[in-house]
Amino acid sequence: MTRASIHPDLQALSFLLGTWAGSGLGEYPTIDDFAYEETATYSHIGKPFVAYGQKTKREGTGEPLHSETGYFRPAGGSRLELVLAQPSGILELHSGEIHGQSIELTTTTVVTTPTAKEVTTVQRSLSVDGDSMRYRVLMGAVGQPHQLHLTALLSRIA
Amino acid sequence: MTRASIHPDLQALSFLLGTWAGSGLGEYPTIDDFAYEETATYSHIGKPFVAYGQKTKREGTGEPLHSETGYFRPAGGSRLELVLAQPSGILELHSGEIHGQSIELTTTTVVTTPTAKEVTTVQRSLSVDGDSMRYRVLMGAVGQPHQLHLTALLSRIA
């Protein structure tokens, strides 16, 4: 990604850095279950944030599905912030905690454009063990209560 | 970027697509004027949005300065939406218009994390003429009235 040294404030998040690929499962009461393949990058430029982006495609057909992009910001001690944009017209502002090589984030604010679907709450859990990353996304959207939406397992490939 | 065909709803924004590089000038009452070099990418994957990202560095020293990432969304007719995340902990939701090869966007919502600086309004104007792009960013922030912040001229390099 870069040859810059990791910023001291970013050390606690350095376990995220790299390019990750793997697969996931999506579910929600309003849609059919689906399987997806994902590639995600977590990079830094020597400043105290991690730049994040991911893309998914439908398993089998390769049809592009979701993508999202944003930044993880250490906020002092074990505190963490995430600002995230999605092409579906959704902005998520998260606040959370780092525990070892795990992250737990919950939205404090979700903003959607006039043409986007309604999303009210998003919760993102992520943990890294060696070169394996697991994450779960829970979501309250389109009138449904907050519940599991995505589960994925990725491997660090670079 | 991709070999996918441009989505019909994206035709009016196709003038943005490519990799752009050039330089800009920043000013604001609370900071010293500064000159920067920028690289920006506008790409698509066959869906009706443009993925956008840029990075700037200080002219001369190459010190990394700003970066931002998000998505432009056609919203019917000449209407346009932009969702944008910045590592400084700022999320911008814009609404605006496409006129020929020009875009005019104004924030309807700005959300900032608890550790971010206060930003209240952002206005982004952008126009493309052949392989040249000019943009201006006006901003109301840290108690200052809405005013010019950035002016830049980029060239399409890919």
mmCIF file of C-alpha atoms in Angstrom:
data_model
loop_
_atom_site.group_PDB
_atom_site.id
_atom_site.type_symbol
_atom_site.label_atom_id
_atom_site.label_comp_id
_atom_site.label_asym_id
_atom_site.label_seq_id
_atom_site.Cartn_x
_atom_site.Cartn_y
_atom_site.Cartn_z
ATOM 1 C CA MET A 1 0.000 0.000 0.000
ATOM 2 C CA THR A 2 2.617 2.485 1.117
ATOM 3 C CA ARG A 3 6.121 2.577 2.492
ATOM 4 C CA ALA A 4 5.210 5.105 5.194
ATOM 5 C CA SER A 5 5.714 4.052 8.815
ATOM 6 C CA ILE A 6 2.577 3.284 10.781
ATOM 7 C CA HIS A 7 1.473 6.286 12.854
ATOM 8 C CA PRO A 8 1.848 5.515 16.605
ATOM 9 C CA ASP A 9 -1.904 6.112 17.119
ATOM 10 C CA LEU A 10 -2.628 3.460 14.498
ATOM 11 C CA GLN A 11 -0.670 0.601 16.077
ATOM 12 C CA ALA A 12 -3.763 -0.791 17.790
ATOM 13 C CA LEU A 13 -5.461 -1.109 14.379
ATOM 14 C CA SER A 14 -2.477 -2.454 12.420
ATOM 15 C CA PHE A 15 -3.991 -5.968 12.506
ATOM 16 C CA LEU A 16 -6.484 -4.732 9.890
ATOM 17 C CA LEU A 17 -3.909 -3.699 7.271
ATOM 18 C CA GLY A 18 -3.739 -5.631 4.021
ATOM 19 C CA THR A 19 -5.887 -6.945 1.203
ATOM 20 C CA TRP A 20 -8.483 -9.535 2.155
ATOM 21 C CA ALA A 21 -10.628 -11.909 0.088
ATOM 22 C CA GLY A 22 -13.233 -14.511 0.922
ATOM 23 C CA SER A 23 -16.924 -15.200 0.995
ATOM 24 C CA GLY A 24 -20.011 -14.296 2.947
ATOM 25 C CA LEU A 25 -23.693 -14.963 3.427
ATOM 26 C CA GLY A 26 -26.436 -12.360 3.410
ATOM 27 C CA GLU A 27 -29.911 -12.640 4.875
ATOM 28 C CA TYR A 28 -32.771 -10.326 5.759
ATOM 29 C CA PRO A 29 -36.529 -10.824 6.120
ATOM 30 C CA THR A 30 -37.252 -8.728 3.025
ATOM 31 C CA ILE A 31 -34.876 -10.501 0.597
ATOM 32 C CA ASP A 32 -33.761 -13.985 -0.456
ATOM 33 C CA ASP A 33 -30.606 -15.336 1.218
ATOM 34 C CA PHE A 34 -27.535 -14.828 -0.957
ATOM 35 C CA ALA A 35 -23.878 -15.904 -1.065
ATOM 36 C CA TYR A 36 -21.181 -13.434 -2.070
ATOM 37 C CA GLU A 37 -17.466 -13.139 -2.740
ATOM 38 C CA GLU A 38 -15.655 -10.140 -1.306
ATOM 39 C CA THR A 39 -12.385 -8.285 -1.721
ATOM 40 C CA ALA A 40 -11.495 -5.663 0.906
ATOM 41 C CA THR A 41 -8.498 -3.382 1.395
ATOM 42 C CA TYR A 42 -7.353 -1.718 4.606
ATOM 43 C CA SER A 43 -4.450 0.679 3.996
ATOM 44 C CA HIS A 44 -2.618 3.616 5.576
ATOM 45 C CA ILE A 45 -0.428 6.506 4.423
ATOM 46 C CA GLY A 46 1.401 7.258 7.676
ATOM 47 C CA LYS A 47 -1.481 9.256 9.155
ATOM 48 C CA PRO A 48 -3.677 8.125 12.064
ATOM 49 C CA PHE A 49 -6.461 6.498 10.040
ATOM 50 C CA VAL A 50 -7.084 3.322 8.050
ATOM 51 C CA ALA A 51 -8.557 3.794 4.564
ATOM 52 C CA TYR A 52 -11.077 1.029 3.871
ATOM 53 C CA GLY A 53 -12.874 -0.162 0.765
ATOM 54 C CA GLN A 54 -14.605 -3.336 -0.284
ATOM 55 C CA LYS A 55 -16.529 -4.806 -3.204
ATOM 56 C CA THR A 56 -18.682 -7.914 -3.380
ATOM 57 C CA LYS A 57 -20.073 -9.973 -6.235
ATOM 58 C CA ARG A 58 -22.669 -12.712 -6.375
ATOM 59 C CA GLU A 59 -21.174 -16.156 -5.920
ATOM 60 C CA GLY A 60 -21.401 -18.061 -9.176
ATOM 61 C CA THR A 61 -22.474 -15.327 -11.587
ATOM 62 C CA GLY A 62 -19.904 -12.670 -10.592
ATOM 63 C CA GLU A 63 -22.610 -10.001 -10.760
ATOM 64 C CA PRO A 64 -21.429 -6.906 -8.811
ATOM 65 C CA LEU A 65 -23.422 -6.532 -5.588
ATOM 66 C CA HIS A 66 -22.361 -4.212 -2.776
ATOM 67 C CA SER A 67 -19.490 -1.807 -2.274
ATOM 68 C CA GLU A 68 -18.550 0.641 0.464
ATOM 69 C CA THR A 69 -15.667 2.917 1.360
ATOM 70 C CA GLY A 70 -14.541 4.974 4.335
ATOM 71 C CA TYR A 71 -12.069 5.474 7.138
ATOM 72 C CA PHE A 72 -11.388 3.976 10.586
ATOM 73 C CA ARG A 73 -10.168 6.582 13.115
ATOM 74 C CA PRO A 74 -8.621 5.785 16.506
ATOM 75 C CA ALA A 75 -10.343 8.129 18.974
ATOM 76 C CA GLY A 76 -8.136 7.771 22.055
ATOM 77 C CA GLY A 77 -7.505 4.706 24.234
ATOM 78 C CA SER A 78 -9.542 1.796 22.913
ATOM 79 C CA ARG A 79 -12.129 4.126 21.323
ATOM 80 C CA LEU A 80 -12.686 3.959 17.586
ATOM 81 C CA GLU A 81 -14.700 5.859 14.976
ATOM 82 C CA LEU A 82 -15.742 4.801 11.470
ATOM 83 C CA VAL A 83 -17.091 7.025 8.681
ATOM 84 C CA LEU A 84 -18.505 5.036 5.783
ATOM 85 C CA ALA A 85 -20.170 5.817 2.440
ATOM 86 C CA GLN A 86 -22.223 3.409 0.323
ATOM 87 C CA PRO A 87 -23.308 3.780 -3.311
ATOM 88 C CA SER A 88 -26.854 2.959 -2.252
ATOM 89 C CA GLY A 89 -26.924 6.510 -0.849
ATOM 90 C CA ILE A 90 -26.166 5.657 2.762
ATOM 91 C CA LEU A 91 -23.686 7.296 5.148
ATOM 92 C CA GLU A 92 -22.850 5.566 8.431
ATOM 93 C CA LEU A 93 -21.118 7.225 11.375
ATOM 94 C CA HIS A 94 -19.970 4.608 13.895
ATOM 95 C CA SER A 95 -18.532 4.740 17.375
ATOM 96 C CA GLY A 96 -16.991 1.742 19.093
ATOM 97 C CA GLU A 97 -14.147 -0.081 20.759
ATOM 98 C CA ILE A 98 -11.009 -2.027 19.913
ATOM 99 C CA HIS A 99 -10.410 -5.136 22.067
ATOM 100 C CA GLY A 100 -7.201 -6.919 21.094
ATOM 101 C CA GLN A 101 -7.729 -7.846 17.444
ATOM 102 C CA SER A 102 -11.487 -7.355 17.560
ATOM 103 C CA ILE A 103 -13.632 -4.320 16.779
ATOM 104 C CA GLU A 104 -17.199 -3.609 17.804
ATOM 105 C CA LEU A 105 -18.912 -0.627 16.140
ATOM 106 C CA THR A 106 -22.455 0.752 16.289
ATOM 107 C CA THR A 107 -23.911 3.634 14.331
ATOM 108 C CA THR A 108 -24.532 6.866 16.190
ATOM 109 C CA THR A 109 -25.924 8.408 12.989
ATOM 110 C CA VAL A 110 -27.169 7.005 9.686
ATOM 111 C CA VAL A 111 -27.923 9.505 6.923
ATOM 112 C CA THR A 112 -29.580 8.509 3.655
ATOM 113 C CA THR A 113 -30.183 10.411 0.423
ATOM 114 C CA PRO A 114 -33.794 11.063 -0.649
ATOM 115 C CA THR A 115 -33.648 8.172 -3.161
ATOM 116 C CA ALA A 116 -32.057 5.617 -0.763
ATOM 117 C CA LYS A 117 -33.757 2.847 1.222
ATOM 118 C CA GLU A 118 -34.409 3.523 4.902
ATOM 119 C CA VAL A 119 -31.639 2.283 7.228
ATOM 120 C CA THR A 120 -31.870 3.134 10.924
ATOM 121 C CA THR A 121 -29.173 1.112 12.780
ATOM 122 C CA VAL A 122 -26.039 -0.758 11.752
ATOM 123 C CA GLN A 123 -23.719 -2.764 14.004
ATOM 124 C CA ARG A 124 -20.390 -4.089 12.737
ATOM 125 C CA SER A 125 -18.293 -6.721 14.555
ATOM 126 C CA LEU A 126 -14.937 -7.764 13.154
ATOM 127 C CA SER A 127 -12.135 -9.949 14.473
ATOM 128 C CA VAL A 128 -8.785 -11.020 13.077
ATOM 129 C CA ASP A 129 -6.908 -14.198 14.009
ATOM 130 C CA GLY A 130 -3.597 -14.429 12.128
ATOM 131 C CA ASP A 131 -4.537 -14.015 8.459
ATOM 132 C CA SER A 132 -8.239 -14.759 8.974
ATOM 133 C CA MET A 133 -10.916 -12.105 9.404
ATOM 134 C CA ARG A 134 -14.479 -12.749 10.461
ATOM 135 C CA TYR A 135 -17.142 -10.079 10.458
ATOM 136 C CA ARG A 136 -20.844 -9.751 11.107
ATOM 137 C CA VAL A 137 -23.160 -6.899 10.177
ATOM 138 C CA LEU A 138 -26.494 -6.423 11.942
ATOM 139 C CA MET A 139 -28.950 -3.914 10.574
ATOM 140 C CA GLY A 140 -32.321 -2.329 11.247
ATOM 141 C CA ALA A 141 -33.792 -1.228 7.912
ATOM 142 C CA VAL A 142 -36.976 -0.852 5.840
ATOM 143 C CA GLY A 143 -39.179 -1.158 8.928
ATOM 144 C CA GLN A 144 -37.528 -4.369 10.214
ATOM 145 C CA PRO A 145 -36.008 -4.696 13.709
ATOM 146 C CA HIS A 146 -32.219 -4.704 14.174
ATOM 147 C CA GLN A 147 -30.973 -8.194 13.189
ATOM 148 C CA LEU A 148 -28.285 -10.223 11.460
ATOM 149 C CA HIS A 149 -27.669 -9.241 7.832
ATOM 150 C CA LEU A 150 -24.141 -10.406 6.832
ATOM 151 C CA THR A 151 -21.609 -13.004 8.017
ATOM 152 C CA ALA A 152 -18.266 -13.382 6.236
ATOM 153 C CA LEU A 153 -14.872 -15.058 6.496
ATOM 154 C CA LEU A 154 -11.930 -13.492 4.642
ATOM 155 C CA SER A 155 -8.225 -14.353 4.314
ATOM 156 C CA ARG A 156 -5.342 -11.886 4.050
ATOM 157 C CA ILE A 157 -3.974 -12.238 0.506
ATOM 158 C CA ALA A 158 -1.517 -9.311 0.521
ATOM 159 C CA MET B 1 -11.130 0.605 -14.291
ATOM 160 C CA THR B 2 -13.579 -1.964 -15.607
ATOM 161 C CA ARG B 3 -14.764 -3.452 -18.848
ATOM 162 C CA ALA B 4 -18.439 -3.242 -17.869
ATOM 163 C CA SER B 5 -20.714 -1.134 -20.078
ATOM 164 C CA ILE B 6 -21.795 2.188 -18.650
ATOM 165 C CA HIS B 7 -25.256 1.940 -17.054
ATOM 166 C CA PRO B 8 -27.777 4.023 -19.056
ATOM 167 C CA ASP B 9 -28.531 6.160 -15.974
ATOM 168 C CA LEU B 10 -24.825 7.011 -15.740
ATOM 169 C CA GLN B 11 -24.392 8.413 -19.262
ATOM 170 C CA ALA B 12 -24.908 11.995 -18.069
ATOM 171 C CA LEU B 13 -21.969 11.558 -15.649
ATOM 172 C CA SER B 14 -19.625 9.676 -17.994
ATOM 173 C CA PHE B 15 -17.571 12.858 -18.510
ATOM 174 C CA LEU B 16 -16.201 12.311 -14.986
ATOM 175 C CA LEU B 17 -14.748 8.843 -15.623
ATOM 176 C CA GLY B 18 -10.988 8.394 -15.534
ATOM 177 C CA THR B 19 -7.928 9.157 -13.438
ATOM 178 C CA TRP B 20 -7.114 12.822 -12.963
ATOM 179 C CA ALA B 21 -4.031 14.611 -11.657
ATOM 180 C CA GLY B 22 -3.099 18.247 -11.137
ATOM 181 C CA SER B 23 -2.718 20.934 -8.536
ATOM 182 C CA GLY B 24 -4.801 23.165 -6.341
ATOM 183 C CA LEU B 25 -4.761 26.027 -3.889
ATOM 184 C CA GLY B 26 -6.291 26.022 -0.427
ATOM 185 C CA GLU B 27 -7.264 29.001 1.686
ATOM 186 C CA TYR B 28 -9.332 29.674 4.780
ATOM 187 C CA PRO B 29 -9.281 32.418 7.413
ATOM 188 C CA THR B 30 -8.065 30.025 10.117
ATOM 189 C CA ILE B 31 -5.086 28.549 8.215
ATOM 190 C CA ASP B 32 -2.149 29.595 6.008
ATOM 191 C CA ASP B 33 -2.705 29.360 2.244
ATOM 192 C CA PHE B 34 -1.300 26.145 0.803
ATOM 193 C CA ALA B 35 -0.593 24.566 -2.598
ATOM 194 C CA TYR B 36 -1.294 20.894 -3.202
ATOM 195 C CA GLU B 37 -0.968 18.145 -5.790
ATOM 196 C CA GLU B 38 -3.924 15.843 -6.303
ATOM 197 C CA THR B 39 -4.738 12.493 -7.859
ATOM 198 C CA ALA B 40 -8.416 11.571 -8.232
ATOM 199 C CA THR B 41 -10.208 8.555 -9.696
ATOM 200 C CA TYR B 42 -13.781 8.359 -10.955
ATOM 201 C CA SER B 43 -14.759 4.789 -11.894
ATOM 202 C CA HIS B 44 -17.802 2.590 -12.495
ATOM 203 C CA ILE B 45 -18.622 -1.122 -12.431
ATOM 204 C CA GLY B 46 -21.699 -1.131 -14.685
ATOM 205 C CA LYS B 47 -24.053 0.039 -11.938
ATOM 206 C CA PRO B 48 -25.695 3.492 -11.766
ATOM 207 C CA PHE B 49 -23.067 5.236 -9.624
ATOM 208 C CA VAL B 50 -19.570 6.664 -9.957
ATOM 209 C CA ALA B 51 -17.047 5.558 -7.305
ATOM 210 C CA TYR B 52 -14.821 8.498 -6.388
ATOM 211 C CA GLY B 53 -11.605 8.847 -4.414
ATOM 212 C CA GLN B 54 -8.840 11.388 -4.199
ATOM 213 C CA LYS B 55 -5.608 12.063 -2.326
ATOM 214 C CA THR B 56 -3.593 15.239 -2.056
ATOM 215 C CA LYS B 57 -0.055 16.008 -0.930
ATOM 216 C CA ARG B 58 1.725 19.242 -0.133
ATOM 217 C CA GLU B 59 3.415 20.764 -3.165
ATOM 218 C CA GLY B 60 7.170 20.531 -2.733
ATOM 219 C CA THR B 61 7.444 18.278 0.306
ATOM 220 C CA GLY B 62 5.034 15.522 -0.829
ATOM 221 C CA GLU B 63 3.596 15.357 2.696
ATOM 222 C CA PRO B 64 0.170 13.613 2.563
ATOM 223 C CA LEU B 65 -2.618 16.138 3.183
ATOM 224 C CA HIS B 66 -6.266 15.388 2.464
ATOM 225 C CA SER B 67 -8.128 12.377 1.152
ATOM 226 C CA GLU B 68 -11.794 11.593 0.620
ATOM 227 C CA THR B 69 -13.905 8.842 -0.911
ATOM 228 C CA GLY B 70 -17.525 8.297 -1.879
ATOM 229 C CA TYR B 71 -20.089 7.849 -4.605
ATOM 230 C CA PHE B 72 -21.961 10.055 -7.105
ATOM 231 C CA ARG B 73 -25.550 8.896 -7.718
ATOM 232 C CA PRO B 74 -27.788 10.111 -10.545
ATOM 233 C CA ALA B 75 -31.164 10.859 -8.920
ATOM 234 C CA GLY B 76 -33.423 11.260 -11.949
ATOM 235 C CA GLY B 77 -33.318 13.874 -14.707
ATOM 236 C CA SER B 78 -30.503 16.309 -14.018
ATOM 237 C CA ARG B 79 -30.608 15.606 -10.258
ATOM 238 C CA LEU B 80 -27.517 14.235 -8.574
ATOM 239 C CA GLU B 81 -26.562 12.977 -5.103
ATOM 240 C CA LEU B 82 -23.120 12.578 -3.540
ATOM 241 C CA VAL B 83 -22.218 10.627 -0.392
ATOM 242 C CA LEU B 84 -18.691 11.339 0.805
ATOM 243 C CA ALA B 85 -16.473 10.227 3.711
ATOM 244 C CA GLN B 86 -13.323 11.977 4.929
ATOM 245 C CA PRO B 87 -10.635 10.620 7.282
ATOM 246 C CA SER B 88 -10.956 13.786 9.337
ATOM 247 C CA GLY B 89 -14.213 12.256 10.611
ATOM 248 C CA ILE B 90 -16.596 14.094 8.302
ATOM 249 C CA LEU B 91 -19.500 12.711 6.263
ATOM 250 C CA GLU B 92 -21.096 14.892 3.588
ATOM 251 C CA LEU B 93 -24.457 14.221 1.967
ATOM 252 C CA HIS B 94 -24.909 16.415 -1.119
ATOM 253 C CA SER B 95 -27.777 17.149 -3.446
ATOM 254 C CA GLY B 96 -27.352 18.968 -6.739
ATOM 255 C CA GLU B 97 -27.621 19.220 -10.495
ATOM 256 C CA ILE B 98 -25.788 18.160 -13.634
ATOM 257 C CA HIS B 99 -25.652 20.818 -16.390
ATOM 258 C CA GLY B 100 -23.831 19.548 -19.472
ATOM 259 C CA GLN B 101 -20.357 18.701 -18.195
ATOM 260 C CA SER B 102 -20.713 20.698 -14.982
ATOM 261 C CA ILE B 103 -21.889 19.680 -11.539
ATOM 262 C CA GLU B 104 -23.115 21.870 -8.696
ATOM 263 C CA LEU B 105 -23.561 20.201 -5.303
ATOM 264 C CA THR B 106 -24.489 21.522 -1.852
ATOM 265 C CA THR B 107 -24.635 19.613 1.403
ATOM 266 C CA THR B 108 -28.062 18.831 2.792
ATOM 267 C CA THR B 109 -26.413 17.141 5.795
ATOM 268 C CA VAL B 110 -22.922 17.180 7.293
ATOM 269 C CA VAL B 111 -22.215 14.711 10.085
ATOM 270 C CA THR B 112 -18.991 14.752 12.090
ATOM 271 C CA THR B 113 -17.550 12.343 14.647
ATOM 272 C CA PRO B 114 -17.069 13.584 18.231
ATOM 273 C CA THR B 115 -13.320 14.127 17.616
ATOM 274 C CA ALA B 116 -13.708 15.943 14.251
ATOM 275 C CA LYS B 117 -13.612 19.683 13.562
ATOM 276 C CA GLU B 118 -16.960 21.424 13.100
ATOM 277 C CA VAL B 119 -18.089 21.687 9.462
ATOM 278 C CA THR B 120 -21.560 23.077 8.736
ATOM 279 C CA THR B 121 -21.841 23.633 4.948
ATOM 280 C CA VAL B 122 -19.926 22.447 1.893
ATOM 281 C CA GLN B 123 -20.530 23.416 -1.735
ATOM 282 C CA ARG B 124 -18.762 21.638 -4.586
ATOM 283 C CA SER B 125 -18.637 22.942 -8.180
ATOM 284 C CA LEU B 126 -16.923 20.900 -10.869
ATOM 285 C CA SER B 127 -16.682 21.247 -14.641
ATOM 286 C CA VAL B 128 -14.951 19.228 -17.341
ATOM 287 C CA ASP B 129 -13.797 20.573 -20.702
ATOM 288 C CA GLY B 130 -12.181 17.814 -22.780
ATOM 289 C CA ASP B 131 -9.499 16.345 -20.532
ATOM 290 C CA SER B 132 -9.422 19.303 -18.120
ATOM 291 C CA MET B 133 -11.348 19.422 -14.848
ATOM 292 C CA ARG B 134 -11.779 22.487 -12.683
ATOM 293 C CA TYR B 135 -13.363 22.388 -9.267
ATOM 294 C CA ARG B 136 -14.042 24.717 -6.381
ATOM 295 C CA VAL B 137 -15.003 23.852 -2.818
ATOM 296 C CA LEU B 138 -16.673 26.410 -0.553
ATOM 297 C CA MET B 139 -17.067 25.618 3.111
ATOM 298 C CA GLY B 140 -18.525 26.970 6.328
ATOM 299 C CA ALA B 141 -16.522 25.551 9.233
ATOM 300 C CA VAL B 142 -15.058 26.219 12.708
ATOM 301 C CA GLY B 143 -17.326 29.235 13.209
ATOM 302 C CA GLN B 144 -16.426 30.903 9.885
ATOM 303 C CA PRO B 145 -19.040 31.887 7.270
ATOM 304 C CA HIS B 146 -19.437 29.839 4.061
ATOM 305 C CA GLN B 147 -16.576 30.841 1.728
ATOM 306 C CA LEU B 148 -13.998 29.673 -0.794
ATOM 307 C CA HIS B 149 -11.685 26.926 0.486
ATOM 308 C CA LEU B 150 -10.218 25.058 -2.541
ATOM 309 C CA THR B 151 -9.616 25.759 -6.245
ATOM 310 C CA ALA B 152 -7.993 23.130 -8.466
ATOM 311 C CA LEU B 153 -7.217 22.275 -12.080
ATOM 312 C CA LEU B 154 -6.702 18.609 -13.015
ATOM 313 C CA SER B 155 -5.947 16.777 -16.267
ATOM 314 C CA ARG B 156 -7.237 13.363 -17.282
ATOM 315 C CA ILE B 157 -4.218 11.033 -17.289
ATOM 316 C CA ALA B 158 -5.997 7.689 -17.826
#
